[in-house]
């Protein structure tokens, strides 16, 4: 069976060039980058050249790029250090954030009951009212961190980083944005945006799994949540994952070099999917702003099917189509995700099945046709 993969928001296939880059580093260099001899220094230079390349692609200084094991770790490092080291007393966020943000905030709240957490309201389109954010920022003199993701991983809603950043900085709040779904897919200028922290994950832009980035503006001194040998300028101890770092740098380079072309191709595919779904599935709805091409990520299309089927992704998999009913961490789960529950009215929740179609430039219109055909078959 020729399998179809439409779950690129969970993870993407690696670029062939990335595999080649990693393989050559694995074969040729094995010294510990902290060792002062030439074997170690060869690996150290691979790390530092990768850091320079990533900094230039994201328009920031090399010392603002911290390598971690994944974006989950980056979010943990940033949120925990903001509270413990930068003495943040209040966090403003929404219920639409990824679990690596929400669960970290819940854990911090449990450990520090005096930490104030404010969840901004979101409407049925998953939109955050920035006037409410502005009022909340003006109301309190507590040291505040605003944590709002750039592109939502379930339905693709985008926020305006410049606008939110300006609001935060005018009101002396720190700003963190989980950019896992956008770095490598949209141009990001970390130097220019009024933002303090961002994070990325290589496996979302055709790089390897198990490697992530925390972007930290150089004026902030966050202590490591993993202590030890003081690697990563004391932000993250542990021997560096040299192969994955080199692979991530190459993957980001290719993603950004080909960004415009890939974006055009995938945007066309998303439009095609919207048309085909509307034509073939009566009463299909598009979640939040998912079908609004100017306000959502071109890689993600989330639909609400007009029936209840908790086994849908399993049944599609049996037909050769791999796709997610929620975010990757919820893949096997049959419940609605937290984000969907927050935007779909309660009275509707028992009558719909969400499906997240997430594309990469490796997908074709044939993949969309096969999905629509399979959905129609499963509906009868
Ligand atoms: N943040 C968002 C928005 C994500 O989509 C994901 C992964 O699905 C993560 C964080 C976690 O990334 P990682 O797999 O690198 O831990």
Short mmCIF file of C-alpha atoms and ligand atoms in Angstrom, two decimals:
data_model
loop_
_atom_site.label_atom_id
_atom_site.label_comp_id
_atom_site.label_asym_id
_atom_site.label_seq_id
_atom_site.Cartn_x
_atom_site.Cartn_y
_atom_site.Cartn_z
CA UNK A 1 0.00 0.00 0.00
CA UNK A 2 1.29 3.47 -0.90
CA UNK A 3 0.90 5.26 2.44
CA UNK A 4 -0.11 8.91 2.67
CA UNK A 5 1.24 11.15 5.41
CA UNK A 6 -0.83 14.19 6.38
CA UNK A 7 0.43 14.68 9.94
CA UNK A 8 3.29 17.15 9.38
CA UNK A 9 2.35 19.31 12.39
CA UNK A 10 3.26 16.27 14.53
CA UNK A 11 6.53 15.61 12.74
CA UNK A 12 8.00 15.98 9.25
CA UNK A 13 10.10 13.63 7.11
CA UNK A 14 13.77 14.59 7.17
CA UNK A 15 15.33 16.21 4.10
CA UNK A 16 17.78 13.87 2.35
CA UNK A 17 20.50 16.56 2.66
CA UNK A 18 19.96 16.65 6.44
CA UNK A 19 20.47 12.89 6.71
CA UNK A 20 23.66 13.21 4.65
CA UNK A 21 24.95 16.05 6.84
CA UNK A 22 24.25 14.12 10.04
CA UNK A 23 25.73 10.90 8.68
CA UNK A 24 28.98 12.60 7.76
CA UNK A 25 29.27 14.19 11.22
CA UNK A 26 28.55 10.80 12.85
CA UNK A 27 31.17 9.06 10.74
CA UNK A 28 33.89 11.66 10.91
CA UNK A 29 33.83 13.23 14.35
CA UNK A 30 33.44 11.68 17.76
CA UNK A 31 35.34 13.83 20.24
CA UNK A 32 33.54 15.40 23.19
CA UNK A 33 33.01 19.09 22.28
CA UNK A 34 34.15 20.08 25.79
CA UNK A 35 37.53 18.37 25.30
CA UNK A 36 40.39 20.73 24.52
CA UNK A 37 42.14 18.36 22.07
CA UNK A 38 41.61 18.49 18.32
CA UNK A 39 38.94 15.75 18.26
CA UNK A 40 36.86 17.71 20.76
CA UNK A 41 37.50 21.05 19.10
CA UNK A 42 36.40 19.70 15.71
CA UNK A 43 32.98 18.93 17.21
CA UNK A 44 32.93 22.22 19.09
CA UNK A 45 33.43 24.06 15.80
CA UNK A 46 30.53 22.12 14.20
CA UNK A 47 28.30 23.30 17.07
CA UNK A 48 29.44 26.91 16.87
CA UNK A 49 29.16 27.07 13.07
CA UNK A 50 25.64 25.64 13.32
CA UNK A 51 24.78 28.23 15.97
CA UNK A 52 26.10 31.03 13.73
CA UNK A 53 24.11 29.73 10.78
CA UNK A 54 20.88 29.52 12.82
CA UNK A 55 21.46 32.99 14.32
CA UNK A 56 21.89 34.47 10.87
CA UNK A 57 18.72 32.70 9.58
CA UNK A 58 16.66 33.95 12.55
CA UNK A 59 18.34 37.40 12.60
CA UNK A 60 19.82 37.38 16.08
CA UNK A 61 23.19 36.99 17.80
CA UNK A 62 24.80 33.60 18.23
CA UNK A 63 24.74 33.94 22.01
CA UNK A 64 20.93 34.16 21.86
CA UNK A 65 20.64 30.64 20.37
CA UNK A 66 20.56 27.89 23.01
CA UNK A 67 20.40 24.24 21.98
CA UNK A 68 18.08 21.98 23.98
CA UNK A 69 16.74 18.44 23.54
CA UNK A 70 13.34 19.60 22.21
CA UNK A 71 10.89 22.48 22.33
CA UNK A 72 9.24 20.96 25.40
CA UNK A 73 12.54 21.46 27.22
CA UNK A 74 12.91 24.99 25.78
CA UNK A 75 9.47 25.96 27.07
CA UNK A 76 10.28 24.45 30.47
CA UNK A 77 13.61 26.26 30.65
CA UNK A 78 12.10 29.63 29.72
CA UNK A 79 8.97 29.48 31.89
CA UNK A 80 10.65 28.03 34.97
CA UNK A 81 13.64 30.36 34.78
CA UNK A 82 11.42 33.39 34.27
CA UNK A 83 9.69 32.57 37.55
CA UNK A 84 12.70 31.45 39.58
CA UNK A 85 15.45 33.72 38.20
CA UNK A 86 13.68 36.75 36.72
CA UNK A 87 11.15 36.76 39.58
CA UNK A 88 8.06 36.82 37.39
CA UNK A 89 4.97 37.04 39.65
CA UNK A 90 2.22 36.71 37.05
CA UNK A 91 1.84 34.73 33.81
CA UNK A 92 -0.73 35.68 31.19
CA UNK A 93 -1.55 32.98 28.63
CA UNK A 94 -4.52 31.10 27.08
CA UNK A 95 -5.95 27.59 27.27
CA UNK A 96 -4.93 27.11 23.62
CA UNK A 97 -1.21 26.68 24.40
CA UNK A 98 0.67 23.42 23.89
CA UNK A 99 0.86 21.08 26.89
CA UNK A 100 4.57 21.84 27.32
CA UNK A 101 3.52 25.37 28.28
CA UNK A 102 0.27 24.62 30.10
CA UNK A 103 1.55 21.70 32.20
CA UNK A 104 4.67 23.67 33.14
CA UNK A 105 2.52 26.59 34.26
CA UNK A 106 0.25 24.26 36.31
CA UNK A 107 3.31 22.72 37.94
CA UNK A 108 4.75 26.15 38.79
CA UNK A 109 1.39 27.24 40.19
CA UNK A 110 1.22 24.17 42.41
CA UNK A 111 4.73 24.79 43.75
CA UNK A 112 4.25 28.54 44.12
CA UNK A 113 0.63 29.29 45.08
CA UNK A 114 1.41 33.03 45.08
CA UNK A 115 2.19 32.92 41.35
CA UNK A 116 -0.79 34.51 39.57
CA UNK A 117 -1.98 32.84 36.35
CA UNK A 118 -4.39 34.56 34.03
CA UNK A 119 -5.99 32.78 31.07
CA UNK A 120 -7.15 35.29 28.48
CA UNK A 121 -10.56 34.55 26.99
CA UNK A 122 -10.69 33.25 23.40
CA UNK A 123 -13.72 33.39 21.11
CA UNK A 124 -15.15 30.60 18.92
CA UNK A 125 -12.60 31.49 16.20
CA UNK A 126 -9.77 31.01 18.69
CA UNK A 127 -9.02 34.74 18.60
CA UNK A 128 -7.46 36.51 21.54
CA UNK A 129 -8.80 39.97 22.32
CA UNK A 130 -5.71 42.19 22.56
CA UNK A 131 -7.72 44.94 24.28
CA UNK A 132 -8.25 42.55 27.20
CA UNK A 133 -4.52 41.83 27.23
CA UNK A 134 -3.73 45.54 27.22
CA UNK A 135 -6.14 46.23 30.11
CA UNK A 136 -4.73 43.34 32.13
CA UNK A 137 -1.18 44.57 31.54
CA UNK A 138 -2.10 48.08 32.63
CA UNK A 139 -4.04 46.89 35.71
CA UNK A 140 -1.27 45.19 37.63
CA UNK A 141 2.16 46.28 38.75
CA UNK A 142 3.27 42.66 39.26
CA UNK A 143 6.21 41.50 37.16
CA UNK A 144 4.47 39.76 34.26
CA UNK A 145 5.33 37.23 31.55
CA UNK A 146 2.99 36.90 28.57
CA UNK A 147 3.20 33.49 26.91
CA UNK A 148 1.27 33.21 23.63
CA UNK A 149 2.11 30.77 20.85
CA UNK A 150 2.84 32.15 17.38
CA UNK A 151 1.00 29.51 15.34
CA UNK A 152 -1.51 27.22 17.00
CA UNK A 153 -0.54 23.56 16.52
CA UNK A 154 -4.11 22.32 16.22
CA UNK A 155 -5.92 24.78 13.99
CA UNK A 156 -3.14 27.08 12.81
CA UNK A 157 -4.34 30.46 14.12
CA UNK A 158 -1.56 33.04 14.00
CA UNK A 159 -0.95 35.94 16.34
CA UNK A 160 0.72 39.22 15.40
CA UNK A 161 4.06 38.98 17.20
CA UNK A 162 4.93 42.66 16.60
CA UNK A 163 1.63 43.89 18.05
CA UNK A 164 1.69 41.63 21.11
CA UNK A 165 5.38 42.34 21.66
CA UNK A 166 4.83 46.10 21.55
CA UNK A 167 1.95 45.83 24.02
CA UNK A 168 4.08 43.76 26.38
CA UNK A 169 7.09 46.03 26.22
CA UNK A 170 5.07 49.25 26.54
CA UNK A 171 3.77 47.76 29.77
CA UNK A 172 7.12 46.38 30.92
CA UNK A 173 6.01 42.75 30.61
CA UNK A 174 8.21 39.96 29.28
CA UNK A 175 7.03 38.16 26.14
CA UNK A 176 7.52 34.49 25.27
CA UNK A 177 6.16 32.84 22.15
CA UNK A 178 6.20 29.13 21.33
CA UNK A 179 7.06 29.26 17.63
CA UNK A 180 7.38 25.52 17.06
CA UNK A 181 4.87 25.52 14.20
CA UNK A 182 6.20 28.66 12.51
CA UNK A 183 10.01 28.65 12.68
CA UNK A 184 11.13 27.14 9.36
CA UNK A 185 7.73 27.93 7.81
CA UNK A 186 7.47 31.71 8.16
CA UNK A 187 10.24 34.34 8.15
CA UNK A 188 11.18 35.17 11.75
CA UNK A 189 13.32 38.11 12.79
CA UNK A 190 14.10 37.53 16.47
CA UNK A 191 16.27 40.65 16.56
CA UNK A 192 13.54 42.96 15.34
CA UNK A 193 10.46 41.64 17.19
CA UNK A 194 9.97 43.15 20.67
CA UNK A 195 10.11 39.72 22.25
CA UNK A 196 12.22 38.11 24.97
CA UNK A 197 11.95 34.36 24.33
CA UNK A 198 10.97 31.96 21.56
CA UNK A 199 11.39 28.26 20.91
CA UNK A 200 11.66 25.92 17.93
CA UNK A 201 11.92 22.20 17.25
CA UNK A 202 13.90 20.71 14.34
CA UNK A 203 11.56 17.82 13.59
CA UNK A 204 8.81 20.27 12.60
CA UNK A 205 10.92 21.61 9.71
CA UNK A 206 12.36 18.41 8.22
CA UNK A 207 15.18 18.08 10.74
CA UNK A 208 15.87 15.36 13.31
CA UNK A 209 13.88 14.63 16.47
CA UNK A 210 15.44 15.24 19.89
CA UNK A 211 16.86 18.69 19.21
CA UNK A 212 15.34 22.10 19.87
CA UNK A 213 16.19 25.76 20.28
CA UNK A 214 15.48 28.27 23.03
CA UNK A 215 15.94 31.82 21.75
CA UNK A 216 16.78 34.08 24.68
CA UNK A 217 17.50 37.81 24.24
CA UNK A 218 21.04 38.42 25.44
CA UNK A 219 19.98 40.86 28.19
CA UNK A 220 18.35 37.99 30.12
CA UNK A 221 20.36 35.67 32.32
CA UNK A 222 18.39 32.49 32.84
CA UNK A 223 19.88 29.76 34.99
CA UNK A 224 19.89 26.25 33.65
CA UNK A 225 17.16 23.85 34.74
CA UNK A 226 19.66 21.06 33.97
CA UNK A 227 22.81 21.61 35.98
CA UNK A 228 26.22 20.06 35.39
CA UNK A 229 29.15 20.97 33.14
CA UNK A 230 27.82 24.41 32.20
CA UNK A 231 27.50 23.80 28.45
CA UNK A 232 25.44 26.18 26.33
CA UNK A 233 26.84 29.17 28.19
CA UNK A 234 25.43 27.79 31.46
CA UNK A 235 21.90 27.67 30.06
CA UNK A 236 21.79 23.92 29.56
CA UNK A 237 24.33 21.42 30.85
CA UNK A 238 25.00 18.09 29.15
CA UNK A 239 27.19 16.92 26.27
CA UNK A 240 25.75 18.44 23.11
CA UNK A 241 23.91 16.38 20.49
CA UNK A 242 26.38 17.38 17.77
CA UNK A 243 24.85 15.38 14.88
CA UNK A 244 21.37 16.67 15.59
CA UNK A 245 22.60 20.26 15.95
CA UNK A 246 24.33 20.06 12.55
CA UNK A 247 21.20 18.44 11.05
CA UNK A 248 18.93 21.10 12.53
CA UNK A 249 21.07 23.94 11.13
CA UNK A 250 20.99 22.36 7.65
CA UNK A 251 17.22 21.74 7.88
CA UNK A 252 16.56 25.36 8.86
CA UNK A 253 18.81 26.60 6.10
CA UNK A 254 16.97 24.53 3.46
CA UNK A 255 13.55 25.45 4.90
CA UNK A 256 14.31 29.16 4.77
CA UNK A 257 16.00 29.00 1.36
CA UNK A 258 12.93 27.25 -0.08
CA UNK A 259 10.35 29.02 2.08
CA UNK A 260 8.60 31.07 -0.63
CA UNK A 261 8.37 28.21 -3.08
CA UNK A 262 7.16 25.71 -0.47
CA UNK A 263 4.70 28.19 0.93
CA UNK A 264 3.15 28.81 -2.51
CA UNK A 265 2.87 25.08 -3.15
CA UNK A 266 1.41 24.17 0.26
CA UNK A 267 -0.97 27.14 0.27
CA UNK A 268 -2.38 25.92 -3.07
CA UNK A 269 -2.77 22.47 -1.57
CA UNK A 270 -4.63 23.84 1.43
CA UNK A 271 -6.97 25.83 -0.85
CA UNK A 272 -7.55 22.70 -2.93
CA UNK A 273 -8.36 20.69 0.22
CA UNK A 274 -10.86 23.33 1.40
CA UNK A 275 -12.64 23.24 -1.99
CA UNK A 276 -12.70 19.44 -2.20
CA UNK A 277 -13.96 19.02 1.37
CA UNK A 278 -16.70 21.61 0.91
CA UNK A 279 -17.79 19.94 -2.31
CA UNK A 280 -17.83 16.37 -0.98
CA UNK A 281 -18.80 16.59 2.68
CA UNK A 282 -22.05 18.42 3.42
CA UNK A 283 -21.90 20.60 6.55
CA UNK A 284 -18.16 20.25 7.03
CA UNK A 285 -16.86 23.16 9.14
CA UNK A 286 -13.39 24.63 9.42
CA UNK A 287 -12.13 25.05 12.97
CA UNK A 288 -11.26 28.49 14.34
CA UNK A 289 -9.50 30.50 11.60
CA UNK A 290 -8.17 27.41 9.88
CA UNK A 291 -9.67 28.16 6.45
CA UNK A 292 -8.73 31.86 6.56
CA UNK A 293 -5.49 31.81 4.61
CA UNK A 294 -4.34 35.24 5.76
CA UNK A 295 -4.75 34.53 9.49
CA UNK A 296 -3.72 30.91 9.73
CA UNK A 297 -0.74 28.74 8.99
CA UNK A 298 -0.67 27.37 5.44
CA UNK A 299 0.51 24.01 6.77
CA UNK A 300 -2.54 23.26 8.97
CA UNK A 301 -6.21 22.74 8.09
CA UNK A 302 -8.45 21.63 10.94
CA UNK A 303 -11.93 20.47 10.07
CA UNK A 304 -15.00 19.59 12.13
CA UNK A 305 -16.84 16.68 10.54
CA UNK A 306 -20.62 16.66 11.15
CA UNK A 307 -20.69 13.29 12.97
CA UNK A 308 -19.10 11.64 16.00
CA UNK A 309 -16.39 9.06 15.35
CA UNK A 310 -13.66 8.69 17.95
CA UNK A 311 -11.99 5.98 15.85
CA UNK A 312 -11.67 8.07 12.69
CA UNK A 313 -7.88 8.47 12.62
CA UNK A 314 -7.50 4.75 13.32
CA UNK A 315 -9.88 3.90 10.48
CA UNK A 316 -8.07 6.26 8.11
CA UNK A 317 -4.78 4.66 9.07
CA UNK A 318 -6.24 1.27 8.08
CA UNK A 319 -6.92 2.85 4.68
CA UNK A 320 -3.28 4.00 4.41
CA UNK A 321 -3.72 7.61 5.52
CA UNK A 322 -1.82 8.81 8.59
CA UNK A 323 -3.45 11.87 10.11
CA UNK A 324 -4.18 13.22 13.56
CA UNK A 325 -7.45 13.88 15.40
CA UNK A 326 -5.67 16.12 17.89
CA UNK A 327 -2.13 17.16 18.64
CA UNK A 328 0.55 14.48 18.50
CA UNK A 329 0.62 14.02 22.24
CA UNK A 330 -3.09 13.20 22.11
CA UNK A 331 -2.86 10.96 19.07
CA UNK A 332 -4.17 7.75 20.57
CA UNK A 333 -6.73 9.57 22.67
CA UNK A 334 -10.38 9.62 21.73
CA UNK A 335 -11.28 12.70 23.77
CA UNK A 336 -11.49 16.18 22.34
CA UNK A 337 -8.37 18.20 22.99
CA UNK A 338 -8.30 21.06 25.45
CA UNK A 339 -7.95 23.62 22.64
CA UNK A 340 -10.98 22.30 20.72
CA UNK A 341 -13.06 22.17 23.92
CA UNK A 342 -12.24 25.82 24.47
CA UNK A 343 -13.59 27.02 21.13
CA UNK A 344 -16.39 24.60 20.18
CA UNK A 345 -19.65 25.18 22.11
CA UNK A 346 -20.41 22.41 24.63
CA UNK A 347 -23.72 21.59 22.96
CA UNK A 348 -21.85 20.82 19.70
CA UNK A 349 -19.01 18.76 21.14
CA UNK A 350 -20.90 15.45 20.97
CA UNK A 351 -21.89 15.93 17.36
CA UNK A 352 -18.54 16.64 15.71
CA UNK A 353 -15.23 14.95 14.95
CA UNK A 354 -12.19 17.21 14.55
CA UNK A 355 -9.50 16.19 12.11
CA UNK A 356 -6.18 17.99 11.67
CA UNK A 357 -4.82 17.80 8.13
CA UNK A 358 -1.24 19.06 8.15
CA UNK A 359 0.76 19.41 4.97
CA UNK A 360 4.35 19.66 3.84
CA UNK A 361 5.81 20.32 0.40
CA UNK A 362 6.07 16.54 -0.04
CA UNK A 363 2.25 16.27 -0.26
CA UNK A 364 0.30 16.40 -3.53
CA UNK A 365 -3.32 16.98 -4.61
CA UNK A 366 -3.56 13.19 -5.03
CA UNK A 367 -3.06 12.84 -1.25
CA UNK A 368 -5.95 15.24 -0.68
CA UNK A 369 -8.14 13.34 -3.17
CA UNK A 370 -7.41 10.06 -1.38
CA UNK A 371 -8.27 11.59 2.00
CA UNK A 372 -11.54 13.07 0.79
CA UNK A 373 -12.46 9.78 -0.91
CA UNK A 374 -11.71 7.82 2.28
CA UNK A 375 -13.74 10.24 4.42
CA UNK A 376 -16.75 9.96 2.11
CA UNK A 377 -16.47 6.14 2.23
CA UNK A 378 -16.33 6.17 6.02
CA UNK A 379 -19.38 8.44 6.26
CA UNK A 380 -21.77 6.01 4.53
N1 LIG B 1 4.91 23.44 21.06
C1 LIG B 1 4.12 23.18 20.01
C2 LIG B 1 3.23 24.24 19.48
C3 LIG B 1 4.14 21.91 19.40
O1 LIG B 1 3.35 21.66 18.35
C4 LIG B 1 5.00 20.92 19.93
C5 LIG B 1 5.01 19.56 19.37
O2 LIG B 1 4.03 19.05 18.86
C6 LIG B 1 5.82 21.26 21.02
C7 LIG B 1 5.75 22.53 21.57
C8 LIG B 1 6.78 20.28 21.60
O3 LIG B 1 7.85 20.07 20.72
P1 LIG B 1 8.91 18.91 20.95
O4 LIG B 1 8.35 17.71 20.23
O5 LIG B 1 10.17 19.37 20.31
O6 LIG B 1 9.03 18.70 22.40
#
